[in-house]
């Protein structure tokens, strides 16, 4: 079936030069397709990963090259750092001499895993005789394409990687590509595309010259000298001002666990656990790796912050000499990035000071924590007020809340965290609510007024909000919802009613009511969506309203 599919393709479109295939982990499968992971499924097949992947490539090759003499471009990239993309042993045992080399190009990322700083270079180059084309990526996991931060310059990282790979006299690297459409705009995507183009022609190109020429093209020649310096500084601003050095150095995969594509994620369900899971996660993930390297951690954060401040200063100084149509975008991006780094640094500083005070609750440490927290709150507001602000500060806000509590009454705050339910108990409470809702649906369906029918794909944690005739989602963690179909049957009444959820086929832990509509929350119903398994899962559910208060229906929240 696989081979016949490509036979049909080349017969229908004989002018194609070839095909590019990716068979990494499942991410998004749209429409009515059923996902099938050809490298890992069926799970009960007694074939090794190496044999599965090699067989797939061989069968593709037989048609693409063997029958039609086309180019076969196989992307080996996937986000796992444990398989053929990143493990040299698995790679060599996959691409043996049984896999031909003519017209075949293998393409991994330059990095070991994904587009983070502090990533080792991919170790699968120069291991076999197969031609390889390196995929160069943006280094901007701190934001997404819709957030206009100051462009992140990847030149230092990508140039170092190209030089390392090509230093082997028998290097099998024959090309580099970015693979994303670009234009002459002030963005990380376009800066990266231009940088990759220049480095592909000359891996030893002077980085200042690349930054200067990009600035000249986009912002104008008169401001290019100054802006080249600002562009080069972005490497330090983001690597040191966003990442936490001891944390990043201890992680092979995601070296930026506390900030993901514009969202500071919060762990657990704070409305239920009072922030316990988030605080415990910060302890394990941030504080413990930094505990014996506090001074080093703070020094690097300070270097990044100083670089971010310099970028803003340089950009504002150069602004009068920029092209008029790009001036505002450049200045606004420098302001937004400066305050993003300010908040990130304050977040980590507060985190470290919080745990230090809990370990040794002296007056000095309390005063220091209070001072750091005050600065974080100020920076947070400056970020919110910055042009183009779209960041989600859930994790930051939860730490602020827990820090306020411990500063107000340390013993009370410690007891509250100790008594808060652990994650297992949280999900027991959720399961109890879901059973109660199912029972109510069976017994009182005639009382229910339909409010919402929702379908979509969920990857991480999201909160669906219903207020009147408006439905929205607060995205907390993971990739955002996809393929949303939201049918609001009736507006939610502006009064205290009870929401009941009917699951129609969702992944664990299935939808549940996080917060019932009441006067305090502006009569907003909140439905929590937590997809436990990796990658996306399909979700479908209905929400009903009962014209009674939760205490009258027996469906009061247990938290």
Coordinates of C-alpha atoms in Angstrom, one line a residue:
X1 CA 0.0 0.0 0.0
X2 CA 2.9 2.4 0.8
X3 CA 4.7 1.7 -2.4
X4 CA 1.6 1.9 -4.5
X5 CA 0.7 5.3 -3.0
X6 CA 4.0 6.8 -4.3
X7 CA 3.7 5.0 -7.7
X8 CA 0.3 6.8 -8.1
X9 CA 1.9 10.1 -7.1
X10 CA 4.8 10.0 -9.6
X11 CA 2.5 8.7 -12.4
X12 CA 0.1 11.6 -11.7
X13 CA 2.9 14.2 -11.4
X14 CA 5.8 13.0 -13.4
X15 CA 7.5 16.4 -13.2
X16 CA 8.2 16.1 -9.5
X17 CA 11.9 16.0 -8.6
X18 CA 11.3 13.8 -5.6
X19 CA 9.7 13.6 -2.2
X20 CA 10.5 14.6 1.4
X21 CA 9.2 12.2 4.1
X22 CA 9.1 12.5 7.8
X23 CA 8.2 9.6 10.1
X24 CA 8.9 11.0 13.5
X25 CA 6.6 10.8 16.5
X26 CA 2.9 11.5 16.1
X27 CA 2.0 15.1 16.6
X28 CA -1.1 16.3 14.9
X29 CA -3.3 14.2 12.6
X30 CA -6.1 16.3 11.2
X31 CA -9.5 15.5 9.9
X32 CA -11.1 12.1 10.1
X33 CA -7.8 10.2 9.7
X34 CA -6.8 7.5 12.2
X35 CA -3.2 8.0 13.3
X36 CA -0.8 5.2 12.6
X37 CA 2.8 5.4 13.8
X38 CA 4.6 3.3 11.2
X39 CA 7.8 3.1 13.1
X40 CA 6.3 1.9 16.4
X41 CA 3.1 0.2 15.5
X42 CA 1.9 -2.5 15.7
X43 CA 3.4 -2.7 19.2
X44 CA 3.3 -6.5 19.3
X45 CA 5.5 -7.0 16.1
X46 CA 8.8 -8.7 17.0
X47 CA 10.9 -6.2 15.0
X48 CA 13.5 -3.9 16.4
X49 CA 13.3 -0.1 15.9
X50 CA 16.3 -0.3 13.6
X51 CA 14.7 -3.0 11.4
X52 CA 11.4 -1.1 11.2
X53 CA 12.9 2.1 10.1
X54 CA 15.4 0.5 7.7
X55 CA 12.6 -1.5 6.1
X56 CA 10.5 1.6 5.7
X57 CA 13.3 3.5 4.0
X58 CA 14.2 0.5 1.7
X59 CA 10.6 0.1 0.6
X60 CA 10.3 3.8 -0.1
X61 CA 13.7 3.8 -1.9
X62 CA 12.6 0.9 -4.2
X63 CA 9.8 3.1 -5.7
X64 CA 11.2 6.6 -5.4
X65 CA 14.7 5.9 -6.7
X66 CA 14.6 2.4 -8.0
X67 CA 11.5 2.7 -10.2
X68 CA 11.3 6.5 -10.9
X69 CA 14.9 7.7 -10.4
X70 CA 13.7 10.6 -8.2
X71 CA 15.3 12.3 -5.2
X72 CA 14.3 10.7 -1.8
X73 CA 14.7 13.1 1.1
X74 CA 14.2 11.4 4.4
X75 CA 13.9 13.6 7.5
X76 CA 15.1 11.6 10.5
X77 CA 14.1 14.3 13.0
X78 CA 11.8 13.6 15.9
X79 CA 11.7 15.1 19.4
X80 CA 13.0 12.0 21.2
X81 CA 16.7 12.1 22.0
X82 CA 16.7 8.3 22.3
X83 CA 16.1 7.0 18.8
X84 CA 17.5 7.1 15.3
X85 CA 17.6 10.9 15.1
X86 CA 19.9 11.4 18.1
X87 CA 21.4 8.0 19.1
X88 CA 24.6 7.2 17.0
X89 CA 24.4 3.5 17.7
X90 CA 20.8 3.2 16.6
X91 CA 21.5 5.4 13.5
X92 CA 24.4 3.2 12.4
X93 CA 22.4 0.0 12.9
X94 CA 19.5 1.5 10.9
X95 CA 21.4 3.0 7.9
X96 CA 23.6 0.0 7.2
X97 CA 25.1 -0.9 3.8
X98 CA 21.7 -2.5 3.0
X99 CA 20.4 1.1 2.5
X100 CA 21.6 2.5 -0.9
X101 CA 23.1 5.9 -1.1
X102 CA 22.2 7.1 -4.7
X103 CA 19.7 10.0 -4.6
X104 CA 19.0 9.5 -0.9
X105 CA 19.5 12.4 1.5
X106 CA 19.0 12.0 5.3
X107 CA 18.1 15.2 7.2
X108 CA 18.4 15.5 11.0
X109 CA 18.3 18.7 13.1
X110 CA 21.6 20.3 13.9
X111 CA 20.6 19.8 17.6
X112 CA 20.3 16.6 19.6
X113 CA 16.5 17.2 20.1
X114 CA 14.6 20.4 19.4
X115 CA 15.1 24.2 19.1
X116 CA 16.5 25.0 22.5
X117 CA 19.7 26.6 23.7
X118 CA 22.1 24.3 25.6
X119 CA 21.5 21.5 23.1
X120 CA 24.5 19.3 22.1
X121 CA 25.1 19.0 18.4
X122 CA 23.5 15.9 16.7
X123 CA 25.9 13.0 16.8
X124 CA 24.6 11.1 13.8
X125 CA 26.7 13.0 11.2
X126 CA 29.7 11.4 9.5
X127 CA 28.8 7.9 10.7
X128 CA 27.9 6.3 7.3
X129 CA 28.4 7.0 3.6
X130 CA 24.8 8.4 3.2
X131 CA 24.5 12.0 2.1
X132 CA 23.1 14.3 4.8
X133 CA 21.4 17.7 4.8
X134 CA 21.3 19.4 8.1
X135 CA 18.1 21.1 9.2
X136 CA 18.8 24.4 10.8
X137 CA 16.1 25.8 13.1
X138 CA 15.0 28.9 15.0
X139 CA 16.2 29.1 18.6
X140 CA 13.1 30.6 20.0
X141 CA 11.3 28.1 22.2
X142 CA 10.5 31.1 24.6
X143 CA 7.9 32.5 22.2
X144 CA 5.9 31.6 19.1
X145 CA 5.5 33.2 15.6
X146 CA 2.6 35.4 16.8
X147 CA 4.6 37.0 19.6
X148 CA 6.8 39.8 18.2
X149 CA 9.8 39.5 20.5
X150 CA 13.3 40.8 19.4
X151 CA 14.6 38.3 16.9
X152 CA 16.8 35.5 18.3
X153 CA 20.0 35.2 16.4
X154 CA 21.2 31.5 15.9
X155 CA 24.4 32.3 14.2
X156 CA 26.8 31.3 17.0
X157 CA 25.1 28.0 17.5
X158 CA 24.7 26.9 13.9
X159 CA 28.1 28.1 12.7
X160 CA 29.8 26.1 15.5
X161 CA 27.8 23.0 14.5
X162 CA 28.6 23.3 10.8
X163 CA 32.3 23.9 11.5
X164 CA 32.4 20.8 13.8
X165 CA 30.7 18.5 11.3
X166 CA 32.8 19.7 8.3
X167 CA 36.0 19.4 10.2
X168 CA 36.0 15.7 9.4
X169 CA 37.8 15.2 6.1
X170 CA 35.3 12.6 5.0
X171 CA 32.2 14.5 6.1
X172 CA 29.0 13.3 4.6
X173 CA 27.3 16.7 5.0
X174 CA 26.3 18.0 1.6
X175 CA 23.9 20.7 2.4
X176 CA 21.9 22.8 4.9
X177 CA 18.4 24.0 4.9
X178 CA 15.9 26.0 6.9
X179 CA 12.7 24.9 5.2
X180 CA 10.4 27.7 6.3
X181 CA 9.0 30.4 4.0
X182 CA 10.5 33.8 4.7
X183 CA 10.4 37.4 3.8
X184 CA 12.3 40.6 4.6
X185 CA 10.6 41.2 8.0
X186 CA 11.8 41.9 11.5
X187 CA 11.3 38.4 13.0
X188 CA 13.2 35.4 14.3
X189 CA 12.0 33.3 11.4
X190 CA 13.4 35.7 8.7
X191 CA 16.6 36.4 10.6
X192 CA 17.2 32.6 10.9
X193 CA 16.4 32.0 7.3
X194 CA 18.8 34.7 6.2
X195 CA 21.5 33.4 8.5
X196 CA 21.1 29.8 7.4
X197 CA 21.3 31.0 3.7
X198 CA 24.6 32.8 4.4
X199 CA 26.1 30.0 6.4
X200 CA 25.1 27.4 3.8
X201 CA 27.3 29.3 1.3
X202 CA 30.1 29.9 3.7
X203 CA 30.1 28.3 7.2
X204 CA 33.0 30.5 8.2
X205 CA 31.2 33.8 7.3
X206 CA 31.7 36.6 9.8
X207 CA 28.6 36.7 12.1
X208 CA 28.7 40.4 12.6
X209 CA 28.6 40.8 8.8
X210 CA 25.5 38.6 8.6
X211 CA 23.8 40.5 11.3
X212 CA 24.7 43.8 9.8
X213 CA 23.5 42.8 6.3
X214 CA 20.2 41.5 7.6
X215 CA 19.6 44.8 9.6
X216 CA 20.5 46.8 6.5
X217 CA 18.0 44.9 4.4
X218 CA 15.1 45.1 6.9
X219 CA 15.8 48.2 8.9
X220 CA 18.0 50.3 6.5
X221 CA 21.7 50.8 6.0
X222 CA 21.9 53.9 8.3
X223 CA 21.0 51.8 11.4
X224 CA 22.8 48.6 10.5
X225 CA 26.0 49.1 12.4
X226 CA 24.2 49.6 15.7
X227 CA 21.6 47.0 15.1
X228 CA 24.2 44.4 14.2
X229 CA 25.5 44.7 17.8
X230 CA 21.9 44.3 19.2
X231 CA 21.3 41.2 17.1
X232 CA 24.5 39.6 18.3
X233 CA 23.5 40.4 21.9
X234 CA 20.3 38.4 21.5
X235 CA 22.2 35.2 21.8
X236 CA 23.3 36.2 25.4
X237 CA 20.0 37.8 26.3
X238 CA 18.0 34.6 25.6
X239 CA 20.5 31.9 26.4
X240 CA 21.5 33.5 29.7
X241 CA 18.4 35.5 30.5
X242 CA 15.8 32.9 29.8
X243 CA 17.5 29.5 30.4
X244 CA 18.8 28.4 33.8
X245 CA 22.3 27.1 33.3
X246 CA 22.5 24.3 35.9
X247 CA 19.0 23.1 34.9
X248 CA 19.7 23.2 31.2
X249 CA 23.0 21.4 31.6
X250 CA 21.4 18.5 33.4
X251 CA 18.7 17.8 30.8
X252 CA 19.2 16.0 27.5
X253 CA 15.8 17.0 26.0
X254 CA 13.8 20.1 26.9
X255 CA 16.4 22.4 28.4
X256 CA 13.7 25.1 29.1
X257 CA 11.1 23.4 31.2
X258 CA 9.6 26.5 32.9
X259 CA 8.7 28.4 29.7
X260 CA 7.2 26.9 26.6
X261 CA 6.3 28.8 23.4
X262 CA 5.0 31.9 25.2
X263 CA 3.5 30.1 28.3
X264 CA 5.0 29.8 31.8
X265 CA 3.2 26.5 32.6
X266 CA 1.7 25.8 36.0
X267 CA 1.8 22.2 37.3
X268 CA -1.0 20.4 39.0
X269 CA -4.4 21.9 39.6
X270 CA -3.8 24.9 41.9
X271 CA -7.5 25.4 42.5
X272 CA -7.5 21.9 44.1
X273 CA -3.9 21.5 45.5
X274 CA -3.2 25.1 46.5
X275 CA -0.1 25.1 44.2
X276 CA 1.5 22.1 46.0
X277 CA 2.4 20.2 42.8
X278 CA 3.8 23.4 41.1
X279 CA 5.9 24.2 44.2
X280 CA 7.2 20.6 44.4
X281 CA 7.9 20.7 40.7
X282 CA 9.9 24.0 41.0
X283 CA 11.8 22.4 43.9
X284 CA 12.8 19.3 41.8
X285 CA 13.3 21.0 38.5
X286 CA 14.8 24.4 39.3
X287 CA 15.9 24.7 42.9
X288 CA 17.7 21.4 43.4
X289 CA 19.9 21.6 40.3
X290 CA 20.8 25.2 41.3
X291 CA 21.1 24.7 45.1
X292 CA 24.9 24.3 45.1
X293 CA 25.4 26.7 42.2
X294 CA 23.3 29.7 43.3
X295 CA 26.0 32.4 42.6
X296 CA 26.8 30.9 39.1
X297 CA 23.0 30.7 38.3
X298 CA 22.4 34.3 39.3
X299 CA 25.5 35.6 37.5
X300 CA 24.4 34.1 34.2
X301 CA 20.8 35.4 34.6
X302 CA 22.3 38.9 35.3
X303 CA 24.4 38.7 32.1
X304 CA 21.3 37.8 30.1
X305 CA 19.3 40.6 31.7
X306 CA 22.1 43.2 31.0
X307 CA 22.2 42.1 27.4
X308 CA 18.4 42.5 27.1
X309 CA 18.6 46.0 28.5
X310 CA 21.4 46.9 26.1
X311 CA 19.3 45.6 23.2
X312 CA 16.5 48.0 24.2
X313 CA 18.9 50.9 24.6
X314 CA 20.7 50.3 21.3
X315 CA 17.4 49.8 19.4
X316 CA 15.9 53.0 20.7
X317 CA 19.1 54.9 19.9
X318 CA 19.1 53.5 16.3
X319 CA 15.4 54.0 15.7
X320 CA 15.6 57.5 14.1
X321 CA 17.8 56.0 11.4
X322 CA 15.6 53.0 10.6
X323 CA 13.1 52.6 7.8
X324 CA 9.9 54.3 8.9
X325 CA 7.8 51.2 8.3
X326 CA 10.0 49.0 10.4
X327 CA 10.9 51.4 13.2
X328 CA 8.0 50.7 15.5
X329 CA 8.3 46.9 15.1
X330 CA 11.9 47.0 16.1
X331 CA 11.5 49.2 19.1
X332 CA 8.4 47.4 20.4
X333 CA 10.2 44.0 20.1
X334 CA 13.2 45.3 22.1
X335 CA 10.8 46.5 24.9
X336 CA 8.8 43.3 24.9
X337 CA 12.0 41.1 25.1
X338 CA 13.6 43.3 27.8
X339 CA 10.6 42.8 30.1
X340 CA 10.2 39.1 29.2
X341 CA 13.8 38.6 30.4
X342 CA 13.1 40.8 33.5
X343 CA 10.1 38.6 34.4
X344 CA 11.9 35.4 33.8
X345 CA 15.0 36.4 35.8
X346 CA 12.6 37.6 38.6
X347 CA 10.8 34.3 38.5
X348 CA 13.9 32.3 38.9
X349 CA 15.3 34.6 41.6
X350 CA 12.1 34.4 43.5
X351 CA 12.0 30.6 43.2
X352 CA 15.5 30.3 44.6
X353 CA 14.9 32.8 47.4
X354 CA 11.6 31.1 48.3
X355 CA 13.2 27.7 48.9
X356 CA 16.1 29.3 50.7
X357 CA 13.8 31.0 53.1
X358 CA 11.8 27.8 53.7
X359 CA 15.1 26.0 54.5
X360 CA 16.4 28.7 56.8
X361 CA 13.6 31.2 57.8
X362 CA 15.8 34.0 59.0
X363 CA 14.7 37.7 59.0
X364 CA 17.4 38.4 56.4
X365 CA 16.2 35.8 54.0
X366 CA 12.6 36.9 54.5
X367 CA 13.5 40.5 53.7
X368 CA 15.5 39.4 50.7
X369 CA 12.5 37.3 49.4
X370 CA 10.1 40.2 50.0
X371 CA 12.4 42.5 48.0
X372 CA 12.8 40.0 45.1
X373 CA 9.0 39.4 45.0
X374 CA 8.3 43.2 44.9
X375 CA 10.6 43.5 41.9
X376 CA 9.0 40.5 40.2
X377 CA 5.5 42.0 40.6
X378 CA 6.7 45.3 39.1
X379 CA 8.4 43.6 36.2
X380 CA 5.3 41.4 35.6
X381 CA 3.1 44.5 35.2
X382 CA 5.7 46.2 32.9
X383 CA 5.6 43.1 30.7
X384 CA 1.8 43.0 30.6
X385 CA 1.9 46.7 29.6
X386 CA 4.5 46.1 26.9
X387 CA 3.5 46.4 23.2
X388 CA 2.5 43.0 21.7
X389 CA 2.2 41.2 25.1
X390 CA 0.7 37.7 24.6
X391 CA 2.5 35.7 27.2
X392 CA 0.7 33.4 29.6
X393 CA 2.1 33.8 33.2
X394 CA 0.4 31.0 35.0
X395 CA 3.5 29.5 36.6
X396 CA 4.8 32.9 37.6
X397 CA 1.5 33.9 39.1
X398 CA 1.3 30.7 41.1
X399 CA 4.7 31.2 42.6
X400 CA 3.7 34.8 43.5
X401 CA 0.6 33.5 45.3
X402 CA 2.5 30.9 47.3
X403 CA 5.3 33.4 48.1
X404 CA 2.7 36.0 49.3
X405 CA 1.3 33.3 51.6
X406 CA 4.6 32.3 53.1
X407 CA 5.6 35.9 53.7
X408 CA 2.3 36.7 55.4
X409 CA 2.4 33.6 57.7
X410 CA 5.1 31.1 57.2
X411 CA 3.8 28.4 59.5
X412 CA 0.2 28.7 58.1
X413 CA 1.5 28.5 54.6
X414 CA 3.7 25.4 55.3
X415 CA 0.7 23.7 56.9
X416 CA -1.5 24.5 54.0
X417 CA 0.9 23.0 51.5
X418 CA 1.4 19.9 53.7
X419 CA -2.4 19.3 54.0
X420 CA -3.1 20.0 50.3
X421 CA -3.9 16.9 48.3
X422 CA -1.1 15.2 46.5
X423 CA -1.6 14.4 42.8
X424 CA -3.0 10.9 43.3
X425 CA -5.6 12.3 45.7
X426 CA -6.4 15.2 43.3
X427 CA -7.3 12.7 40.6
X428 CA -9.4 10.7 43.1
X429 CA -11.4 13.8 43.8
X430 CA -11.8 14.4 40.0
X431 CA -12.9 10.8 39.5
X432 CA -15.4 11.2 42.3
X433 CA -16.9 14.3 40.7
X434 CA -17.1 12.6 37.3
X435 CA -19.0 9.7 38.8
X436 CA -21.4 12.0 40.6
X437 CA -22.0 13.9 37.3
X438 CA -22.7 10.6 35.4
X439 CA -25.1 9.6 38.1
X440 CA -26.9 12.9 38.0
X441 CA -27.2 12.7 34.2
X442 CA -28.8 9.3 34.5
X443 CA -31.3 10.4 37.2
X444 CA -32.2 14.0 36.2
X445 CA -31.6 14.4 32.5
X446 CA -35.0 16.1 32.1
X447 CA -33.7 19.0 34.3
X448 CA -30.7 19.7 32.1
X449 CA -30.4 22.6 29.8
X450 CA -27.8 22.0 27.0
X451 CA -25.1 24.7 27.0
X452 CA -22.2 23.5 25.0
X453 CA -21.1 20.7 22.7
X454 CA -17.3 20.7 22.3
X455 CA -15.0 18.6 20.1
X456 CA -11.2 19.0 19.5
X457 CA -7.7 17.7 20.2
X458 CA -5.9 18.3 23.5
X459 CA -2.2 17.8 24.1
X460 CA -1.6 19.1 27.6
X461 CA -3.6 21.1 30.1
X462 CA -6.3 23.7 29.2
X463 CA -9.2 25.4 30.9
X464 CA -12.3 26.0 28.9
X465 CA -14.2 29.1 30.0
X466 CA -17.9 29.7 29.4
X467 CA -19.4 33.1 30.2
X468 CA -22.7 34.1 28.7
X469 CA -22.4 33.6 25.0
X470 CA -18.6 33.5 25.0
X471 CA -16.4 30.4 25.0
X472 CA -12.6 30.6 25.3
X473 CA -9.7 28.5 26.4
X474 CA -6.8 29.3 28.7
X475 CA -3.9 27.2 27.6
X476 CA -1.8 26.1 30.5
X477 CA 0.7 23.5 29.3
X478 CA 1.8 21.5 26.2
X479 CA 0.7 22.3 22.7
X480 CA -2.5 24.3 22.3
X481 CA -5.9 22.9 21.4
X482 CA -6.4 21.9 17.8
X483 CA -9.4 21.3 15.5
X484 CA -11.8 23.0 17.9
X485 CA -15.5 22.7 17.1
X486 CA -17.4 24.6 19.8
X487 CA -21.2 24.6 19.5
X488 CA -22.8 26.9 22.0
X489 CA -26.4 25.7 22.2
X490 CA -27.5 28.2 24.8
X491 CA -25.8 31.1 26.6
X492 CA -24.8 30.4 30.2
X493 CA -27.2 32.2 32.5
X494 CA -25.9 35.1 34.5
X495 CA -26.8 33.5 37.8
X496 CA -25.6 30.8 40.1
X497 CA -26.4 27.5 38.3
X498 CA -24.8 24.0 38.4
X499 CA -22.8 22.8 35.4
X500 CA -22.8 19.1 34.6
X501 CA -20.4 17.5 32.2
X502 CA -21.2 14.6 30.0
X503 CA -18.1 12.9 28.5
X504 CA -18.6 11.6 25.0
X505 CA -15.2 10.1 24.4
X506 CA -12.2 11.9 25.8
X507 CA -8.7 10.8 26.9
X508 CA -7.8 10.4 30.6
X509 CA -8.3 12.3 32.8
X510 CA -11.5 13.4 30.9
X511 CA -13.2 16.8 31.4
X512 CA -14.4 18.0 34.8
X513 CA -15.8 21.1 36.3
X514 CA -13.0 23.1 37.9
X515 CA -15.2 26.0 39.0
X516 CA -18.9 26.6 39.0
X517 CA -20.3 29.9 37.8
X518 CA -20.8 32.4 40.6
X519 CA -20.9 36.1 41.3
X520 CA -17.2 36.2 42.3
X521 CA -16.0 34.9 38.9
X522 CA -18.5 36.8 36.8
X523 CA -20.7 33.7 36.4
X524 CA -18.0 31.9 34.4
X525 CA -18.0 28.2 34.3
X526 CA -14.5 26.5 34.1
X527 CA -14.0 23.1 32.6
X528 CA -10.5 21.5 33.1
X529 CA -9.1 19.5 30.2
X530 CA -6.0 17.4 31.0
X531 CA -4.7 15.0 28.4
X532 CA -2.4 12.7 30.3
X533 CA -0.8 10.8 27.4
X534 CA 1.9 12.1 25.1
X535 CA 0.9 13.9 21.9
X536 CA -2.7 14.9 21.0
X537 CA -5.9 13.0 21.8
X538 CA -9.4 13.5 20.7
X539 CA -11.9 15.0 23.1
X540 CA -15.6 15.4 23.0
X541 CA -18.1 16.3 25.7
X542 CA -21.3 18.3 26.4
X543 CA -21.9 20.8 29.2
X544 CA -25.4 21.2 30.7
X545 CA -26.8 23.7 33.2
X546 CA -29.2 22.9 36.1
X547 CA -31.2 25.8 37.4
X548 CA -30.1 25.1 41.0
X549 CA -27.1 26.0 43.1
X550 CA -24.5 23.3 43.5
X551 CA -25.4 22.7 47.2
X552 CA -29.0 22.0 46.0
X553 CA -28.0 19.5 43.4
X554 CA -25.5 17.7 45.7
X555 CA -22.7 18.6 43.2
X556 CA -20.7 21.0 45.3
X557 CA -17.0 21.0 44.4
X558 CA -14.8 19.0 46.8
X559 CA -12.2 21.8 46.8

